CSV table of C-alpha atoms in Angstrom, one decimal:
chain,number,residue,atom,x,y,z
J,1,UNK,CA,-20.0,-26.9,-82.0
J,2,UNK,CA,-20.7,-23.1,-81.7
J,3,UNK,CA,-23.0,-20.8,-83.8
J,4,UNK,CA,-21.5,-19.6,-87.2
J,5,UNK,CA,-18.5,-21.9,-86.9
J,6,UNK,CA,-16.8,-21.7,-90.3
J,7,UNK,CA,-13.3,-22.5,-91.7
J,8,UNK,CA,-12.4,-19.6,-93.9
J,9,UNK,CA,-10.3,-19.6,-97.1
J,10,UNK,CA,-8.6,-16.4,-96.1
J,11,UNK,CA,-8.6,-16.6,-92.4
J,12,UNK,CA,-7.2,-13.5,-90.4
J,13,UNK,CA,-5.7,-15.9,-87.9
J,14,UNK,CA,-2.1,-14.9,-87.2
J,15,UNK,CA,-1.2,-17.3,-84.4
J,16,UNK,CA,-2.7,-20.0,-82.3
J,17,UNK,CA,-0.9,-20.8,-79.0
J,18,UNK,CA,-1.4,-23.2,-76.1
J,19,UNK,CA,0.6,-22.9,-73.0
J,20,UNK,CA,0.8,-25.5,-70.3
J,21,UNK,CA,2.2,-24.0,-67.2
J,22,UNK,CA,3.2,-26.4,-64.4
J,23,UNK,CA,5.1,-26.6,-61.1
J,24,UNK,CA,8.8,-26.1,-61.3
J,25,UNK,CA,10.4,-29.3,-62.9
J,26,UNK,CA,14.1,-29.4,-62.3
J,27,UNK,CA,14.2,-32.5,-64.5
J,28,UNK,CA,13.6,-30.3,-67.5
J,29,UNK,CA,17.0,-28.8,-66.8
J,30,UNK,CA,18.7,-32.1,-67.2
J,31,UNK,CA,20.0,-32.9,-70.7
J,32,UNK,CA,19.1,-36.5,-70.3
J,33,UNK,CA,15.3,-35.7,-70.1
J,34,UNK,CA,15.5,-33.0,-72.6
J,35,UNK,CA,17.1,-35.2,-75.2
J,36,UNK,CA,14.4,-37.8,-74.6
J,37,UNK,CA,11.7,-35.2,-75.3
J,38,UNK,CA,13.6,-33.8,-78.4
J,39,UNK,CA,14.0,-37.3,-79.8
J,40,UNK,CA,10.3,-38.1,-79.2
J,41,UNK,CA,9.3,-35.1,-81.1
J,42,UNK,CA,11.9,-35.4,-83.8
J,43,UNK,CA,9.5,-36.5,-86.6
J,44,UNK,CA,7.3,-33.4,-86.1
J,45,UNK,CA,9.6,-30.8,-84.7
J,46,UNK,CA,13.1,-31.6,-85.8
J,47,UNK,CA,14.9,-28.2,-85.6
J,48,UNK,CA,16.3,-27.5,-82.2
J,49,UNK,CA,17.3,-24.1,-81.0
J,50,UNK,CA,18.6,-23.8,-77.4
J,51,UNK,CA,18.3,-20.1,-76.3
J,52,UNK,CA,18.5,-17.9,-73.4
J,53,UNK,CA,15.4,-15.8,-72.7
J,54,UNK,CA,15.3,-12.9,-70.5
J,55,UNK,CA,12.4,-12.4,-68.3
J,56,UNK,CA,11.6,-9.1,-66.5
J,57,UNK,CA,9.8,-8.9,-63.2
J,58,UNK,CA,8.5,-5.4,-62.4
J,59,UNK,CA,8.4,-4.8,-58.6
J,60,UNK,CA,7.0,-2.1,-56.5
J,61,UNK,CA,8.2,1.2,-57.7
J,62,UNK,CA,8.5,0.0,-61.3
J,63,UNK,CA,12.0,-1.4,-60.5
J,64,UNK,CA,12.7,-4.1,-63.1
J,65,UNK,CA,14.6,-7.3,-62.3
J,66,UNK,CA,15.8,-9.5,-64.9
J,67,UNK,CA,16.5,-13.2,-64.9
J,68,UNK,CA,18.0,-15.4,-67.5
J,69,UNK,CA,16.1,-18.5,-68.4
J,70,UNK,CA,17.3,-21.4,-70.5
J,71,UNK,CA,14.7,-22.4,-73.0
J,72,UNK,CA,14.5,-25.0,-75.7
J,73,UNK,CA,12.8,-24.2,-79.0
J,74,UNK,CA,11.7,-26.8,-81.4
J,75,UNK,CA,10.3,-26.1,-84.8
J,76,UNK,CA,9.1,-27.9,-87.8
J,77,UNK,CA,10.9,-27.7,-91.1
J,78,UNK,CA,8.5,-25.2,-92.6
J,79,UNK,CA,9.1,-23.0,-89.5
J,80,UNK,CA,5.4,-22.6,-88.9
J,81,UNK,CA,5.1,-24.5,-85.7
J,82,UNK,CA,7.2,-24.2,-82.6
J,83,UNK,CA,7.4,-25.7,-79.1
J,84,UNK,CA,9.2,-23.5,-76.5
J,85,UNK,CA,9.7,-25.2,-73.2
J,86,UNK,CA,11.4,-24.3,-69.9
J,87,UNK,CA,11.2,-25.6,-66.4
J,88,UNK,CA,7.8,-24.0,-65.6
J,89,UNK,CA,5.9,-24.2,-68.8
J,90,UNK,CA,5.8,-25.0,-72.5
J,91,UNK,CA,4.1,-23.2,-75.2
J,92,UNK,CA,3.1,-24.6,-78.6
J,93,UNK,CA,2.4,-22.1,-81.4
J,94,UNK,CA,1.2,-22.5,-84.9
J,95,UNK,CA,1.0,-19.9,-87.6
J,96,UNK,CA,-0.4,-22.4,-90.2
J,97,UNK,CA,-3.3,-23.6,-88.1
J,98,UNK,CA,-5.6,-25.8,-90.1
J,99,UNK,CA,-8.1,-27.1,-87.7
J,100,UNK,CA,-8.5,-27.7,-84.0
J,101,UNK,CA,-8.1,-31.6,-84.1
J,102,UNK,CA,-4.7,-31.3,-85.8
J,103,UNK,CA,-3.7,-28.7,-83.2
J,104,UNK,CA,-4.7,-30.9,-80.2
J,105,UNK,CA,-3.0,-33.9,-81.9
J,106,UNK,CA,0.3,-31.9,-81.6
J,107,UNK,CA,-0.3,-31.0,-78.0
J,108,UNK,CA,-1.1,-34.7,-77.2
J,109,UNK,CA,2.2,-35.7,-78.9
J,110,UNK,CA,4.2,-33.1,-76.8
J,111,UNK,CA,2.5,-34.0,-73.5
J,112,UNK,CA,3.2,-37.7,-74.3
J,113,UNK,CA,6.9,-36.9,-74.9
J,114,UNK,CA,7.2,-35.0,-71.7
J,115,UNK,CA,5.5,-37.7,-69.6
J,116,UNK,CA,7.4,-40.5,-71.2
J,117,UNK,CA,10.6,-38.7,-70.3
J,118,UNK,CA,9.6,-39.1,-66.7
J,119,UNK,CA,8.5,-35.5,-66.2
J,120,UNK,CA,5.1,-35.5,-64.7
J,121,UNK,CA,4.5,-32.2,-63.1
J,122,UNK,CA,1.4,-30.7,-61.4
J,123,UNK,CA,-0.3,-28.5,-63.9
J,124,UNK,CA,-1.1,-24.9,-62.8
J,125,UNK,CA,-2.6,-23.3,-65.8
J,126,UNK,CA,-3.6,-24.2,-69.4
J,127,UNK,CA,-4.2,-21.5,-71.9
J,128,UNK,CA,-5.5,-21.4,-75.5
J,129,UNK,CA,-5.0,-18.2,-77.4
J,130,UNK,CA,-6.1,-17.2,-80.8
J,131,UNK,CA,-4.7,-13.9,-82.3
J,132,UNK,CA,-6.4,-12.6,-85.4
J,133,UNK,CA,-5.0,-9.6,-87.4
J,134,UNK,CA,-7.8,-8.3,-89.6
J,135,UNK,CA,-6.7,-6.3,-92.6
J,136,UNK,CA,-9.2,-4.9,-95.1
J,137,UNK,CA,-9.1,-3.6,-98.7
J,138,UNK,CA,-10.2,-0.2,-97.6
J,139,UNK,CA,-8.5,2.9,-96.4
J,140,UNK,CA,-8.4,2.8,-92.6
J,141,UNK,CA,-7.5,6.3,-91.2
J,142,UNK,CA,-8.6,5.8,-87.6
J,143,UNK,CA,-10.4,3.5,-85.2
J,144,UNK,CA,-13.9,4.7,-86.3
J,145,UNK,CA,-13.2,3.4,-89.9
J,146,UNK,CA,-13.4,-0.2,-88.5
J,147,UNK,CA,-17.2,0.3,-88.2
J,148,UNK,CA,-18.9,-2.5,-90.2
J,149,UNK,CA,-15.8,-4.6,-90.2
J,150,UNK,CA,-15.9,-5.6,-86.6
J,151,UNK,CA,-18.7,-5.6,-84.1
J,152,UNK,CA,-20.0,-2.1,-83.3
J,153,UNK,CA,-19.4,-2.6,-79.6
J,154,UNK,CA,-15.6,-2.7,-80.3
J,155,UNK,CA,-15.8,0.6,-82.2
J,156,UNK,CA,-18.3,2.5,-80.3
J,157,UNK,CA,-16.1,3.1,-77.2
J,158,UNK,CA,-14.3,5.8,-79.2
J,159,UNK,CA,-17.4,7.9,-79.3
J,160,UNK,CA,-16.9,8.8,-75.7
J,161,UNK,CA,-14.5,11.4,-77.0
J,162,UNK,CA,-16.1,12.3,-80.2
J,163,UNK,CA,-15.0,15.9,-80.0
J,164,UNK,CA,-11.4,14.6,-80.6
J,165,UNK,CA,-9.7,12.7,-83.2
J,166,UNK,CA,-9.2,9.0,-82.1
J,167,UNK,CA,-5.7,7.7,-83.0
J,168,UNK,CA,-5.8,4.2,-81.2
J,169,UNK,CA,-8.5,2.2,-79.6
J,170,UNK,CA,-8.1,-0.9,-77.6
J,171,UNK,CA,-9.7,-2.8,-74.8
J,172,UNK,CA,-9.5,-5.7,-72.4
J,173,UNK,CA,-12.4,-7.7,-71.1
J,174,UNK,CA,-12.0,-10.6,-68.7
J,175,UNK,CA,-14.9,-13.1,-68.7
J,176,UNK,CA,-15.6,-15.9,-66.4
J,177,UNK,CA,-16.4,-19.3,-68.1
J,178,UNK,CA,-17.5,-20.8,-64.8
J,179,UNK,CA,-15.4,-22.6,-62.1
J,180,UNK,CA,-11.7,-22.0,-62.6
J,181,UNK,CA,-12.1,-21.2,-66.3
J,182,UNK,CA,-11.8,-17.8,-67.7
J,183,UNK,CA,-11.4,-15.8,-71.0
J,184,UNK,CA,-9.5,-12.6,-71.6
J,185,UNK,CA,-10.4,-10.8,-74.7
J,186,UNK,CA,-8.1,-8.0,-76.0
J,187,UNK,CA,-8.8,-6.0,-79.0
J,188,UNK,CA,-7.3,-3.0,-80.6
J,189,UNK,CA,-7.3,-0.9,-83.7
J,190,UNK,CA,-3.6,-0.6,-84.5
J,191,UNK,CA,-1.7,1.2,-87.1
J,192,UNK,CA,1.8,-0.1,-87.1
J,193,UNK,CA,3.8,-3.4,-86.9
J,194,UNK,CA,2.1,-6.8,-86.7
J,195,UNK,CA,1.4,-8.1,-83.3
J,196,UNK,CA,2.8,-11.6,-84.3
J,197,UNK,CA,6.3,-11.8,-85.3
J,198,UNK,CA,9.4,-13.6,-84.1
J,199,UNK,CA,10.8,-16.9,-85.2
J,200,UNK,CA,7.8,-18.4,-87.1
J,201,UNK,CA,7.0,-17.9,-90.7
J,202,UNK,CA,3.4,-16.5,-91.3
J,203,UNK,CA,1.2,-17.4,-94.3
J,204,UNK,CA,1.7,-14.0,-95.5
J,205,UNK,CA,4.1,-11.5,-94.0
J,206,UNK,CA,2.0,-8.3,-93.6
J,207,UNK,CA,3.4,-4.8,-94.1
J,208,UNK,CA,3.1,-2.3,-91.3
J,209,UNK,CA,-0.2,-0.5,-91.5
J,210,UNK,CA,-3.7,-0.4,-90.1
J,211,UNK,CA,-5.1,-3.6,-88.8
J,212,UNK,CA,-7.7,-4.7,-86.1
J,213,UNK,CA,-6.4,-7.3,-83.5
J,214,UNK,CA,-8.6,-9.8,-81.8
J,215,UNK,CA,-6.7,-11.6,-79.0
J,216,UNK,CA,-8.9,-14.4,-77.4
J,217,UNK,CA,-7.2,-16.0,-74.5
J,218,UNK,CA,-9.2,-18.8,-72.8
J,219,UNK,CA,-7.6,-20.5,-69.8
J,220,UNK,CA,-8.2,-22.9,-66.9
J,221,UNK,CA,-6.3,-22.7,-63.6
J,222,UNK,CA,-5.6,-25.5,-61.2
J,223,UNK,CA,-4.6,-23.9,-58.0
J,224,UNK,CA,-7.3,-25.5,-55.8
J,225,UNK,CA,-7.8,-28.7,-57.8
J,226,UNK,CA,-4.3,-30.0,-58.8
J,227,UNK,CA,-4.0,-32.0,-62.0
J,228,UNK,CA,-1.1,-34.1,-63.0
J,229,UNK,CA,0.2,-33.6,-66.6
J,230,UNK,CA,-1.3,-36.1,-69.0
J,231,UNK,CA,-2.0,-35.9,-72.8
J,232,UNK,CA,-5.7,-36.8,-72.1
J,233,UNK,CA,-6.3,-34.1,-69.5
J,234,UNK,CA,-4.6,-31.4,-71.4
J,235,UNK,CA,-6.5,-32.1,-74.6
J,236,UNK,CA,-9.8,-32.3,-72.6
J,237,UNK,CA,-9.1,-28.9,-71.3
J,238,UNK,CA,-8.2,-27.5,-74.6
J,239,UNK,CA,-11.5,-28.8,-76.0
J,240,UNK,CA,-13.4,-27.2,-73.2
J,241,UNK,CA,-11.7,-23.8,-73.9
J,242,UNK,CA,-12.0,-24.0,-77.7
J,243,UNK,CA,-15.8,-23.3,-78.1
J,244,UNK,CA,-15.9,-20.1,-76.0
J,245,UNK,CA,-12.8,-18.7,-77.9
J,246,UNK,CA,-14.6,-19.4,-81.2
J,247,UNK,CA,-17.9,-17.9,-80.1
J,248,UNK,CA,-16.2,-14.7,-79.1
J,249,UNK,CA,-14.4,-14.5,-82.5
J,250,UNK,CA,-17.6,-15.0,-84.4
J,251,UNK,CA,-19.3,-12.4,-82.3
J,252,UNK,CA,-16.4,-9.9,-82.9
J,253,UNK,CA,-16.6,-9.9,-86.6
J,254,UNK,CA,-19.5,-9.1,-89.1
J,255,UNK,CA,-21.0,-10.6,-92.2
J,256,UNK,CA,-18.8,-8.1,-94.2
J,257,UNK,CA,-15.6,-9.5,-92.8
J,258,UNK,CA,-16.9,-13.1,-93.2
J,259,UNK,CA,-17.4,-12.4,-96.8
J,260,UNK,CA,-13.9,-11.1,-97.0
J,261,UNK,CA,-12.4,-14.1,-95.2
J,262,UNK,CA,-14.3,-16.4,-97.7
J,263,UNK,CA,-12.3,-14.8,-100.4
J,264,UNK,CA,-14.7,-12.1,-101.4
J,265,UNK,CA,-14.1,-8.4,-101.5
J,266,UNK,CA,-15.8,-7.6,-98.3
J,267,UNK,CA,-18.8,-6.0,-99.9
O,1,UNK,CA,17.8,-33.4,-86.3
O,2,UNK,CA,19.2,-30.0,-86.8
O,3,UNK,CA,20.8,-28.1,-84.1
O,4,UNK,CA,20.8,-24.2,-84.3
O,5,UNK,CA,22.7,-22.2,-81.8
O,6,UNK,CA,21.4,-18.8,-81.1
O,7,UNK,CA,24.5,-16.7,-80.5
O,8,UNK,CA,22.6,-13.7,-79.5
O,9,UNK,CA,19.3,-14.5,-77.8
O,10,UNK,CA,16.5,-12.2,-78.8
O,11,UNK,CA,16.3,-11.3,-75.1
O,12,UNK,CA,15.2,-7.7,-75.4
O,13,UNK,CA,12.7,-8.4,-78.2
O,14,UNK,CA,11.0,-11.3,-76.7
O,15,UNK,CA,10.6,-10.9,-73.1
O,16,UNK,CA,8.6,-13.8,-71.6
O,17,UNK,CA,5.0,-12.9,-71.2
O,18,UNK,CA,4.3,-15.7,-68.8
O,19,UNK,CA,5.4,-13.5,-65.9
O,20,UNK,CA,1.9,-12.1,-66.3
O,21,UNK,CA,-0.5,-14.6,-64.8
O,22,UNK,CA,-3.4,-13.5,-67.0
O,23,UNK,CA,-1.7,-14.0,-70.3
O,24,UNK,CA,-1.2,-17.4,-72.1
O,25,UNK,CA,2.5,-17.3,-73.0
O,26,UNK,CA,3.1,-17.1,-76.9
O,27,UNK,CA,6.6,-16.3,-77.5
O,28,UNK,CA,5.9,-15.1,-81.0
O,29,UNK,CA,3.6,-12.3,-79.9
O,30,UNK,CA,5.3,-8.9,-79.9
O,31,UNK,CA,5.6,-7.9,-76.2
O,32,UNK,CA,4.5,-4.5,-77.0
O,33,UNK,CA,1.0,-5.8,-77.6
O,34,UNK,CA,0.6,-6.0,-73.8
O,35,UNK,CA,2.8,-3.1,-73.1
O,36,UNK,CA,-0.1,-0.8,-72.2
O,37,UNK,CA,-1.1,-3.2,-69.6
O,38,UNK,CA,2.3,-3.6,-68.0
O,39,UNK,CA,2.7,0.3,-68.1
O,40,UNK,CA,-0.5,0.6,-66.2
O,41,UNK,CA,0.7,-1.9,-63.6
O,42,UNK,CA,3.9,0.0,-63.2
O,43,UNK,CA,1.9,3.2,-62.6
O,44,UNK,CA,-0.3,1.4,-60.1
O,45,UNK,CA,2.6,-0.1,-58.4
O,46,UNK,CA,4.4,3.2,-58.1
O,47,UNK,CA,1.2,4.7,-56.6
O,48,UNK,CA,0.9,1.7,-54.3
O,49,UNK,CA,4.6,2.1,-53.2
O,50,UNK,CA,4.1,5.7,-52.4
O,51,UNK,CA,1.0,5.0,-50.4
O,52,UNK,CA,2.6,2.2,-48.4
O,53,UNK,CA,5.9,4.2,-47.8
O,54,UNK,CA,3.7,7.1,-46.4
O,55,UNK,CA,1.8,4.6,-44.3
O,56,UNK,CA,5.0,3.0,-43.0
O,57,UNK,CA,6.5,6.4,-42.1
O,58,UNK,CA,3.3,7.3,-40.3
O,59,UNK,CA,3.2,4.0,-38.4
O,60,UNK,CA,6.8,4.6,-37.3
O,61,UNK,CA,6.1,8.1,-36.1
O,62,UNK,CA,3.0,7.0,-34.2
O,63,UNK,CA,4.9,4.1,-32.6
O,64,UNK,CA,7.8,6.3,-31.5
O,65,UNK,CA,5.4,8.9,-30.3
O,66,UNK,CA,3.6,6.3,-28.2
O,67,UNK,CA,6.8,5.0,-26.7
O,68,UNK,CA,7.9,8.6,-26.0
O,69,UNK,CA,4.7,9.2,-24.0
O,70,UNK,CA,5.4,6.1,-22.0
O,71,UNK,CA,9.0,7.1,-21.3
O,72,UNK,CA,7.9,10.6,-20.4
O,73,UNK,CA,6.3,9.2,-17.2
O,74,UNK,CA,9.8,9.1,-15.8
O,75,UNK,CA,11.3,12.2,-14.4
O,76,UNK,CA,14.3,13.9,-16.1
O,77,UNK,CA,16.6,12.5,-13.4
O,78,UNK,CA,15.1,9.0,-14.0
O,79,UNK,CA,15.6,9.4,-17.7
O,80,UNK,CA,19.2,10.5,-17.5
O,81,UNK,CA,19.8,7.5,-15.2
O,82,UNK,CA,18.4,5.2,-17.9
O,83,UNK,CA,20.3,6.9,-20.8
O,84,UNK,CA,23.6,7.4,-18.9
O,85,UNK,CA,23.9,4.5,-16.5
O,86,UNK,CA,21.7,1.8,-18.0
O,87,UNK,CA,22.2,2.5,-21.7
O,88,UNK,CA,25.8,4.0,-21.5
O,89,UNK,CA,25.1,7.0,-23.6
O,90,UNK,CA,27.7,9.7,-23.2
O,91,UNK,CA,26.6,12.9,-21.4
O,92,UNK,CA,27.9,14.9,-24.3
O,93,UNK,CA,25.6,13.1,-26.7
O,94,UNK,CA,22.7,13.4,-24.4
O,95,UNK,CA,23.4,17.1,-24.2
O,96,UNK,CA,23.7,17.5,-27.9
O,97,UNK,CA,20.4,15.7,-28.4
O,98,UNK,CA,18.7,17.9,-25.7
O,99,UNK,CA,20.2,20.9,-27.3
O,100,UNK,CA,21.8,22.1,-23.9
O,101,UNK,CA,25.3,22.1,-22.6
O,102,UNK,CA,27.0,19.2,-20.7
O,103,UNK,CA,26.9,21.4,-17.5
O,104,UNK,CA,23.2,21.7,-17.8
O,105,UNK,CA,22.8,18.0,-18.0
O,106,UNK,CA,25.0,17.7,-14.9
O,107,UNK,CA,22.6,20.1,-13.1
O,108,UNK,CA,19.7,18.0,-14.1
O,109,UNK,CA,21.2,15.0,-12.6
O,110,UNK,CA,21.5,16.7,-9.4
O,111,UNK,CA,17.8,17.8,-9.5
O,112,UNK,CA,18.1,21.1,-11.3
O,113,UNK,CA,15.3,22.7,-13.2
O,114,UNK,CA,14.4,21.5,-16.7
O,115,UNK,CA,11.7,22.3,-19.2
O,116,UNK,CA,8.9,20.0,-20.4
O,117,UNK,CA,10.6,20.1,-23.8
O,118,UNK,CA,13.9,18.9,-22.3
O,119,UNK,CA,11.9,16.0,-20.7
O,120,UNK,CA,10.3,15.1,-23.9
O,121,UNK,CA,13.4,15.0,-25.9
O,122,UNK,CA,15.0,12.8,-23.3
O,123,UNK,CA,12.0,10.5,-23.4
O,124,UNK,CA,12.2,10.4,-27.2
O,125,UNK,CA,15.8,9.2,-27.3
O,126,UNK,CA,15.1,6.7,-24.5
O,127,UNK,CA,12.1,5.3,-26.6
O,128,UNK,CA,14.4,5.3,-29.7
O,129,UNK,CA,17.1,3.1,-27.9
O,130,UNK,CA,14.3,0.7,-26.8
O,131,UNK,CA,13.1,0.5,-30.4
O,132,UNK,CA,16.7,-0.2,-31.6
O,133,UNK,CA,17.1,-2.9,-29.1
O,134,UNK,CA,14.0,-4.6,-30.5
O,135,UNK,CA,15.6,-4.6,-33.9
O,136,UNK,CA,18.4,-6.8,-32.5
O,137,UNK,CA,20.9,-4.0,-32.1
O,138,UNK,CA,22.8,-4.8,-28.9
O,139,UNK,CA,24.1,-1.8,-27.0
O,140,UNK,CA,22.2,0.8,-29.1
O,141,UNK,CA,23.9,3.8,-27.5
O,142,UNK,CA,27.2,2.6,-28.8
O,143,UNK,CA,25.8,1.7,-32.2
O,144,UNK,CA,24.6,5.3,-32.4
O,145,UNK,CA,28.2,6.4,-32.1
O,146,UNK,CA,29.7,3.9,-34.7
O,147,UNK,CA,30.6,5.1,-38.1
O,148,UNK,CA,28.5,3.7,-41.0
O,149,UNK,CA,30.4,1.5,-43.4
O,150,UNK,CA,30.8,4.0,-46.2
O,151,UNK,CA,33.8,4.5,-48.7
O,152,UNK,CA,37.1,5.9,-47.4
O,153,UNK,CA,36.9,9.5,-46.6
O,154,UNK,CA,33.3,9.5,-45.5
O,155,UNK,CA,32.5,9.8,-41.8
O,156,UNK,CA,28.8,9.5,-40.9
O,157,UNK,CA,27.4,8.1,-37.6
O,158,UNK,CA,23.8,7.3,-36.7
O,159,UNK,CA,24.0,10.1,-34.3
O,160,UNK,CA,24.6,12.5,-37.1
O,161,UNK,CA,21.4,11.4,-38.8
O,162,UNK,CA,19.6,11.7,-35.4
O,163,UNK,CA,20.9,15.1,-34.6
O,164,UNK,CA,19.8,16.3,-38.1
O,165,UNK,CA,16.3,15.1,-37.4
O,166,UNK,CA,16.3,12.1,-39.8
O,167,UNK,CA,14.8,9.6,-37.2
O,168,UNK,CA,12.7,8.0,-39.9
O,169,UNK,CA,15.8,7.2,-42.2
O,170,UNK,CA,17.8,6.0,-39.1
O,171,UNK,CA,15.0,3.5,-38.2
O,172,UNK,CA,15.0,2.2,-41.8
O,173,UNK,CA,18.7,1.6,-41.6
O,174,UNK,CA,18.4,-0.1,-38.3
O,175,UNK,CA,15.6,-2.3,-39.6
O,176,UNK,CA,17.6,-3.0,-42.7
O,177,UNK,CA,15.0,-1.7,-45.0
O,178,UNK,CA,17.2,1.0,-46.5
O,179,UNK,CA,20.9,1.3,-47.2
O,180,UNK,CA,22.8,4.1,-45.6
O,181,UNK,CA,23.6,5.6,-49.0
O,182,UNK,CA,20.0,5.7,-50.0
O,183,UNK,CA,18.9,7.3,-46.8
O,184,UNK,CA,21.8,9.9,-47.2
O,185,UNK,CA,20.6,10.4,-50.7
O,186,UNK,CA,17.1,11.2,-49.6
O,187,UNK,CA,18.0,13.3,-46.7
O,188,UNK,CA,21.3,15.0,-47.8
O,189,UNK,CA,21.5,14.9,-51.6
O,190,UNK,CA,25.0,16.6,-51.5
O,191,UNK,CA,26.4,14.3,-48.9
O,192,UNK,CA,29.0,12.8,-51.3
O,193,UNK,CA,30.6,16.3,-51.6
O,194,UNK,CA,29.9,17.8,-48.2
O,195,UNK,CA,30.6,14.9,-46.1
O,196,UNK,CA,33.8,13.7,-47.7
O,197,UNK,CA,36.9,14.4,-45.5
O,198,UNK,CA,39.8,16.3,-47.2
O,199,UNK,CA,42.2,14.4,-45.2
O,200,UNK,CA,43.3,10.8,-44.8
O,201,UNK,CA,45.3,8.9,-42.4
O,202,UNK,CA,48.3,6.9,-43.9
O,203,UNK,CA,51.2,4.8,-42.7
O,204,UNK,CA,54.1,7.1,-42.7
O,205,UNK,CA,56.7,4.4,-42.9
O,206,UNK,CA,58.4,5.2,-39.6
O,207,UNK,CA,56.1,3.0,-37.7
O,208,UNK,CA,53.7,5.8,-37.1
O,209,UNK,CA,50.4,6.8,-38.8
O,210,UNK,CA,50.1,10.3,-40.0
O,211,UNK,CA,47.5,12.6,-41.7
O,212,UNK,CA,47.7,14.2,-45.0
O,213,UNK,CA,45.4,16.0,-47.5
O,214,UNK,CA,43.5,13.5,-49.7
O,215,UNK,CA,44.4,13.3,-53.4
O,216,UNK,CA,41.6,14.6,-55.6
């Protein structure tokens, strides 16, 4: 449990995602295995959407190569949780995140369904990502107006060009969590469309406008120490990644925003 | 269980982020969110490509220059024997490359005077033929005279690139690093207009082939 941990009444959380990336698994191209997984998850994610995704690989010179990829997307009836899986990874996302145990329960269920279908690949990477979109009841005309709402260190970088009007401010910091674990923290003062969109229904659909994004992406890789997919190992990794992600979020916000997320007016 | 069929996949709106090894894939995230990073990577990749291409060109020039120095140890007579007799290069092509007449080449074969520049150019083409052989091109002298496989109406030979001074592009074609078209685009941007023949050969219907102006 990390310092200042708190469940807010009005959380800024837009999306929580966990991705398990694994070695190419041709069994996940076969309908028999896919059907087994879909049936096993039927009670939680009953809506099935097969779709073609298009991935773009950018090579030297900026030349982009496209490749079609067959994906299967399962969602719940409320359309607030989705599982997207292909032959190299699956991603579970939730826009109605309640708490971490409920989230890991879902991951355990998914891993169990995959393993029970006879698909037991070597895991290459597990990632846990929290994306917050902070909106405040105050006119935000530029990145500097976020002072007081987010930690000063996320705003102060603008001052390097204080002779000019800052229009957008963003940053990426990569941290090591020791061993093969790491954390990428992206942040930005944005004025525009929400970062989280797509298929899932959000608690509230925000209008385009100014908001501050906190994108905390904790991960572990297994290139040197292979791990076979199992519900227990995936959950154990997610638990290890959860606290650093929470710590960073708490350090990024202020008491003023905490008050706002508790349902106050942010004063 | 409900099955929904996506008739038009949201391909362009949800490109998979997982191609990026440092991002946990979340399909619901607008890919524009990390666009600034990919744009930076493209810029870096373009700069890297430019640097590598320059390095590659330098390396080829250094390699050919070193081989030329080695070949130049031979006399002009010895070089002509290698090019004409061993490699089978025509005297007219040798003369064109050396920028002299065929009769001048004939005189050299008989011990006539030549300049250091003549010797150097002969050494360079001998080095180039060695280089082509190492790239699995058998009978490289003949290969230089073959026409590149271009659309009808276009007649370009490796020798044409060589005589125009585009040794670098020629080596890339030989090594299959570049297509003929891309090298021509780089070295002669108007080649599609300037190198197209106005005439074509056709079957005249009397058992003979004839030539006629090409239809435009």
